[in-house]
Amino acid sequence: MLREEKKNFVAELEGIYKTSNSIIITHYHGLTVSEVTELRQTLRKNGAFFKVIKNTLSKIAVNNLQLDYDPELFSGPTAIAYSDDPVAAAKGVVEFTKSNDNLKVIAGIVNNQVLDVGKVKDLSKLPSLDELRGKIVGLLQAPATNIARVVNAPASQLARVIQAYADKG
């Protein structure tokens, strides 16, 4: 890599570390190109991304941002999965590791908190932001639906009584 490319890569990593709510650090030793492509596609569907990183450049980016991460997290064949949704990256990576032993979760960083492997797996079991938003909207809409039903009930009952009298004749 040329010096200019390295500077660009460090700047890109700094942007990822600043803006992502969730970063999952992995070792990908032994993954084939098709497996990495499959993982990227799966993550992309959930709003997450996968990037193979250069450890020395990642450590530089971490140091430039003065983040409190253990530099030893970035050793070996390292890649990161990252997303704005705190759950999406963890969910995608943990799901992929169930079917592929060559991808290992090393740690996670969620909202500037370093998580161990167990906490990353726990995080992956939570619903995504979109799922939570859907549940909240459903909960908010339920009372309105019930109110409309209650308000309309007396009118429909009155109409049925009038219809019954009309039918009797």
PDB file of C-alpha atoms in Angstrom:
ATOM      1  CA  MET A   1       0.000   0.000   0.000  1.00  0.00           C
ATOM      2  CA  LEU A   2       1.292   3.439  -0.849  1.00  0.00           C
ATOM      3  CA  ARG A   3       1.577   6.106   1.829  1.00  0.00           C
ATOM      4  CA  GLU A   4      -1.395   8.061   0.396  1.00  0.00           C
ATOM      5  CA  GLU A   5      -3.541   4.894   0.327  1.00  0.00           C
ATOM      6  CA  LYS A   6      -2.650   4.246   3.954  1.00  0.00           C
ATOM      7  CA  LYS A   7      -3.672   7.763   4.945  1.00  0.00           C
ATOM      8  CA  ASN A   8      -6.996   7.324   3.138  1.00  0.00           C
ATOM      9  CA  PHE A   9      -7.547   3.943   4.794  1.00  0.00           C
ATOM     10  CA  VAL A  10      -6.831   5.397   8.252  1.00  0.00           C
ATOM     11  CA  ALA A  11      -9.227   8.283   7.553  1.00  0.00           C
ATOM     12  CA  GLU A  12     -11.907   5.802   6.440  1.00  0.00           C
ATOM     13  CA  LEU A  13     -11.429   3.731   9.608  1.00  0.00           C
ATOM     14  CA  GLU A  14     -11.614   6.851  11.754  1.00  0.00           C
ATOM     15  CA  GLY A  15     -14.929   7.689  10.100  1.00  0.00           C
ATOM     16  CA  ILE A  16     -16.236   4.172  10.758  1.00  0.00           C
ATOM     17  CA  TYR A  17     -15.124   4.242  14.404  1.00  0.00           C
ATOM     18  CA  LYS A  18     -16.663   7.690  14.953  1.00  0.00           C
ATOM     19  CA  THR A  19     -20.028   7.105  13.308  1.00  0.00           C
ATOM     20  CA  SER A  20     -20.841   3.426  13.896  1.00  0.00           C
ATOM     21  CA  ASN A  21     -22.909   2.507  16.936  1.00  0.00           C
ATOM     22  CA  SER A  22     -21.736  -1.086  16.695  1.00  0.00           C
ATOM     23  CA  ILE A  23     -18.394  -2.582  15.648  1.00  0.00           C
ATOM     24  CA  ILE A  24     -17.771  -6.314  15.875  1.00  0.00           C
ATOM     25  CA  ILE A  25     -14.105  -7.319  15.656  1.00  0.00           C
ATOM     26  CA  THR A  26     -13.537 -10.722  14.066  1.00  0.00           C
ATOM     27  CA  HIS A  27     -10.797 -13.033  12.852  1.00  0.00           C
ATOM     28  CA  TYR A  28     -11.567 -14.438   9.431  1.00  0.00           C
ATOM     29  CA  HIS A  29      -8.700 -16.936   8.982  1.00  0.00           C
ATOM     30  CA  GLY A  30      -9.738 -19.679   6.579  1.00  0.00           C
ATOM     31  CA  LEU A  31     -12.780 -17.992   5.040  1.00  0.00           C
ATOM     32  CA  THR A  32     -13.042 -18.348   1.287  1.00  0.00           C
ATOM     33  CA  VAL A  33     -13.862 -15.426  -0.975  1.00  0.00           C
ATOM     34  CA  SER A  34     -17.357 -16.809  -1.559  1.00  0.00           C
ATOM     35  CA  GLU A  35     -17.956 -17.102   2.196  1.00  0.00           C
ATOM     36  CA  VAL A  36     -16.834 -13.501   2.764  1.00  0.00           C
ATOM     37  CA  THR A  37     -19.102 -12.402  -0.086  1.00  0.00           C
ATOM     38  CA  GLU A  38     -22.027 -14.305   1.439  1.00  0.00           C
ATOM     39  CA  LEU A  39     -21.342 -12.706   4.835  1.00  0.00           C
ATOM     40  CA  ARG A  40     -21.188  -9.227   3.300  1.00  0.00           C
ATOM     41  CA  GLN A  41     -24.492  -9.768   1.492  1.00  0.00           C
ATOM     42  CA  THR A  42     -26.175 -11.032   4.650  1.00  0.00           C
ATOM     43  CA  LEU A  43     -24.921  -8.091   6.675  1.00  0.00           C
ATOM     44  CA  ARG A  44     -25.853  -5.573   3.976  1.00  0.00           C
ATOM     45  CA  LYS A  45     -29.470  -6.805   4.044  1.00  0.00           C
ATOM     46  CA  ASN A  46     -29.563  -5.876   7.732  1.00  0.00           C
ATOM     47  CA  GLY A  47     -27.864  -2.496   7.301  1.00  0.00           C
ATOM     48  CA  ALA A  48     -24.402  -3.633   8.412  1.00  0.00           C
ATOM     49  CA  PHE A  49     -21.081  -3.844   6.587  1.00  0.00           C
ATOM     50  CA  PHE A  50     -17.977  -6.058   6.693  1.00  0.00           C
ATOM     51  CA  LYS A  51     -14.474  -4.759   6.088  1.00  0.00           C
ATOM     52  CA  VAL A  52     -11.115  -6.493   6.194  1.00  0.00           C
ATOM     53  CA  ILE A  53      -8.723  -4.181   7.984  1.00  0.00           C
ATOM     54  CA  LYS A  54      -4.997  -3.769   8.342  1.00  0.00           C
ATOM     55  CA  ASN A  55      -4.139  -4.026  12.038  1.00  0.00           C
ATOM     56  CA  THR A  56      -1.394  -1.413  12.142  1.00  0.00           C
ATOM     57  CA  LEU A  57      -3.573   1.122  10.341  1.00  0.00           C
ATOM     58  CA  SER A  58      -6.513   0.335  12.602  1.00  0.00           C
ATOM     59  CA  LYS A  59      -4.344   0.930  15.676  1.00  0.00           C
ATOM     60  CA  ILE A  60      -3.289   4.277  14.206  1.00  0.00           C
ATOM     61  CA  ALA A  61      -6.935   5.232  13.657  1.00  0.00           C
ATOM     62  CA  VAL A  62      -7.813   4.230  17.228  1.00  0.00           C
ATOM     63  CA  ASN A  63      -4.881   6.236  18.604  1.00  0.00           C
ATOM     64  CA  ASN A  64      -5.734   9.278  16.451  1.00  0.00           C
ATOM     65  CA  LEU A  65      -9.264   9.289  17.871  1.00  0.00           C
ATOM     66  CA  GLN A  66      -7.927   8.746  21.392  1.00  0.00           C
ATOM     67  CA  LEU A  67     -10.373   5.909  21.909  1.00  0.00           C
ATOM     68  CA  ASP A  68     -10.003   3.648  24.915  1.00  0.00           C
ATOM     69  CA  TYR A  69      -9.710   0.288  23.105  1.00  0.00           C
ATOM     70  CA  ASP A  70      -7.216  -2.463  23.751  1.00  0.00           C
ATOM     71  CA  PRO A  71      -4.831  -2.411  20.761  1.00  0.00           C
ATOM     72  CA  GLU A  72      -4.441  -6.176  21.148  1.00  0.00           C
ATOM     73  CA  LEU A  73      -7.958  -6.568  19.763  1.00  0.00           C
ATOM     74  CA  PHE A  74      -6.389  -5.816  16.393  1.00  0.00           C
ATOM     75  CA  SER A  75      -4.034  -8.739  15.836  1.00  0.00           C
ATOM     76  CA  GLY A  76      -4.122 -11.603  13.364  1.00  0.00           C
ATOM     77  CA  PRO A  77      -6.328 -11.689  10.257  1.00  0.00           C
ATOM     78  CA  THR A  78      -8.827  -9.079  11.408  1.00  0.00           C
ATOM     79  CA  ALA A  79     -12.041  -7.755   9.931  1.00  0.00           C
ATOM     80  CA  ILE A  80     -14.784  -5.608  11.362  1.00  0.00           C
ATOM     81  CA  ALA A  81     -18.540  -5.701  10.949  1.00  0.00           C
ATOM     82  CA  TYR A  82     -20.131  -2.346  11.674  1.00  0.00           C
ATOM     83  CA  SER A  83     -23.512  -0.649  11.587  1.00  0.00           C
ATOM     84  CA  ASP A  84     -25.537   2.259  12.910  1.00  0.00           C
ATOM     85  CA  ASP A  85     -27.974  -0.196  14.491  1.00  0.00           C
ATOM     86  CA  PRO A  86     -26.346  -1.490  17.701  1.00  0.00           C
ATOM     87  CA  VAL A  87     -27.721  -4.997  17.058  1.00  0.00           C
ATOM     88  CA  ALA A  88     -27.482  -5.542  13.271  1.00  0.00           C
ATOM     89  CA  ALA A  89     -23.753  -6.250  13.000  1.00  0.00           C
ATOM     90  CA  ALA A  90     -23.708  -8.541  16.041  1.00  0.00           C
ATOM     91  CA  LYS A  91     -26.777 -10.441  14.873  1.00  0.00           C
ATOM     92  CA  GLY A  92     -25.383 -10.995  11.373  1.00  0.00           C
ATOM     93  CA  VAL A  93     -21.913 -12.067  12.499  1.00  0.00           C
ATOM     94  CA  VAL A  94     -23.106 -14.385  15.279  1.00  0.00           C
ATOM     95  CA  GLU A  95     -25.624 -15.991  12.914  1.00  0.00           C
ATOM     96  CA  PHE A  96     -22.864 -16.559  10.345  1.00  0.00           C
ATOM     97  CA  THR A  97     -20.516 -18.113  12.948  1.00  0.00           C
ATOM     98  CA  LYS A  98     -23.151 -20.761  13.687  1.00  0.00           C
ATOM     99  CA  SER A  99     -22.646 -22.231  10.221  1.00  0.00           C
ATOM    100  CA  ASN A 100     -18.958 -21.367   9.726  1.00  0.00           C
ATOM    101  CA  ASP A 101     -16.197 -22.078  12.230  1.00  0.00           C
ATOM    102  CA  ASN A 102     -13.615 -20.016  10.332  1.00  0.00           C
ATOM    103  CA  LEU A 103     -15.074 -16.696  11.491  1.00  0.00           C
ATOM    104  CA  LYS A 104     -14.338 -15.943  15.144  1.00  0.00           C
ATOM    105  CA  VAL A 105     -15.802 -13.076  17.137  1.00  0.00           C
ATOM    106  CA  ILE A 106     -13.029 -11.387  19.132  1.00  0.00           C
ATOM    107  CA  ALA A 107     -14.893  -8.484  20.738  1.00  0.00           C
ATOM    108  CA  GLY A 108     -17.469  -5.819  20.118  1.00  0.00           C
ATOM    109  CA  ILE A 109     -17.589  -2.089  20.579  1.00  0.00           C
ATOM    110  CA  VAL A 110     -21.072  -0.682  21.068  1.00  0.00           C
ATOM    111  CA  ASN A 111     -21.506   3.007  21.845  1.00  0.00           C
ATOM    112  CA  ASN A 112     -17.820   3.186  22.854  1.00  0.00           C
ATOM    113  CA  GLN A 113     -18.146   0.244  25.283  1.00  0.00           C
ATOM    114  CA  VAL A 114     -15.927  -2.791  24.673  1.00  0.00           C
ATOM    115  CA  LEU A 115     -17.887  -6.056  24.875  1.00  0.00           C
ATOM    116  CA  ASP A 116     -16.483  -9.540  25.263  1.00  0.00           C
ATOM    117  CA  VAL A 117     -17.606 -12.443  23.084  1.00  0.00           C
ATOM    118  CA  GLY A 118     -20.379 -13.491  25.483  1.00  0.00           C
ATOM    119  CA  LYS A 119     -21.894 -10.012  25.530  1.00  0.00           C
ATOM    120  CA  VAL A 120     -21.725  -9.819  21.736  1.00  0.00           C
ATOM    121  CA  LYS A 121     -23.692 -13.075  21.561  1.00  0.00           C
ATOM    122  CA  ASP A 122     -26.216 -11.715  24.072  1.00  0.00           C
ATOM    123  CA  LEU A 123     -26.515  -8.522  22.023  1.00  0.00           C
ATOM    124  CA  SER A 124     -27.245 -10.574  18.903  1.00  0.00           C
ATOM    125  CA  LYS A 125     -30.342 -12.031  20.577  1.00  0.00           C
ATOM    126  CA  LEU A 126     -31.973  -8.611  21.010  1.00  0.00           C
ATOM    127  CA  PRO A 127     -34.427  -7.285  18.432  1.00  0.00           C
ATOM    128  CA  SER A 128     -33.093  -4.740  15.943  1.00  0.00           C
ATOM    129  CA  LEU A 129     -34.052  -1.067  16.072  1.00  0.00           C
ATOM    130  CA  ASP A 130     -36.513  -1.551  13.216  1.00  0.00           C
ATOM    131  CA  GLU A 131     -38.190  -4.462  15.015  1.00  0.00           C
ATOM    132  CA  LEU A 132     -38.453  -2.396  18.213  1.00  0.00           C
ATOM    133  CA  ARG A 133     -39.883   0.553  16.303  1.00  0.00           C
ATOM    134  CA  GLY A 134     -42.487  -1.745  14.728  1.00  0.00           C
ATOM    135  CA  LYS A 135     -43.507  -3.070  18.140  1.00  0.00           C
ATOM    136  CA  ILE A 136     -43.783   0.443  19.559  1.00  0.00           C
ATOM    137  CA  VAL A 137     -45.932   1.592  16.630  1.00  0.00           C
ATOM    138  CA  GLY A 138     -48.157  -1.466  17.116  1.00  0.00           C
ATOM    139  CA  LEU A 139     -48.518  -0.717  20.813  1.00  0.00           C
ATOM    140  CA  LEU A 140     -49.339   2.913  20.102  1.00  0.00           C
ATOM    141  CA  GLN A 141     -51.903   2.027  17.446  1.00  0.00           C
ATOM    142  CA  ALA A 142     -53.700  -0.604  19.543  1.00  0.00           C
ATOM    143  CA  PRO A 143     -55.386   1.877  21.919  1.00  0.00           C
ATOM    144  CA  ALA A 144     -56.582   4.014  18.989  1.00  0.00           C
ATOM    145  CA  THR A 145     -58.115   0.949  17.345  1.00  0.00           C
ATOM    146  CA  ASN A 146     -59.799  -0.034  20.605  1.00  0.00           C
ATOM    147  CA  ILE A 147     -61.179   3.500  21.102  1.00  0.00           C
ATOM    148  CA  ALA A 148     -62.627   3.527  17.589  1.00  0.00           C
ATOM    149  CA  ARG A 149     -64.263   0.148  18.214  1.00  0.00           C
ATOM    150  CA  VAL A 150     -65.776   1.301  21.530  1.00  0.00           C
ATOM    151  CA  VAL A 151     -67.060   4.574  20.015  1.00  0.00           C
ATOM    152  CA  ASN A 152     -68.649   2.776  17.064  1.00  0.00           C
ATOM    153  CA  ALA A 153     -70.149  -0.053  19.136  1.00  0.00           C
ATOM    154  CA  PRO A 154     -73.215   1.824  20.520  1.00  0.00           C
ATOM    155  CA  ALA A 155     -74.140   3.148  17.088  1.00  0.00           C
ATOM    156  CA  SER A 156     -73.961  -0.292  15.503  1.00  0.00           C
ATOM    157  CA  GLN A 157     -75.952  -1.804  18.385  1.00  0.00           C
ATOM    158  CA  LEU A 158     -78.637   0.881  17.990  1.00  0.00           C
ATOM    159  CA  ALA A 159     -78.772   0.194  14.254  1.00  0.00           C
ATOM    160  CA  ARG A 160     -79.250  -3.546  14.901  1.00  0.00           C
ATOM    161  CA  VAL A 161     -82.082  -2.871  17.387  1.00  0.00           C
ATOM    162  CA  ILE A 162     -83.845  -0.579  14.901  1.00  0.00           C
ATOM    163  CA  GLN A 163     -83.380  -3.160  12.145  1.00  0.00           C
ATOM    164  CA  ALA A 164     -84.833  -5.873  14.413  1.00  0.00           C
ATOM    165  CA  TYR A 165     -87.918  -3.729  15.088  1.00  0.00           C
ATOM    166  CA  ALA A 166     -88.295  -3.003  11.395  1.00  0.00           C
ATOM    167  CA  ASP A 167     -88.074  -6.723  10.588  1.00  0.00           C
ATOM    168  CA  LYS A 168     -90.820  -7.535  13.154  1.00  0.00           C
ATOM    169  CA  GLY A 169     -92.886  -5.056  11.466  1.00  0.00           C
TER     170      GLY A 169
END
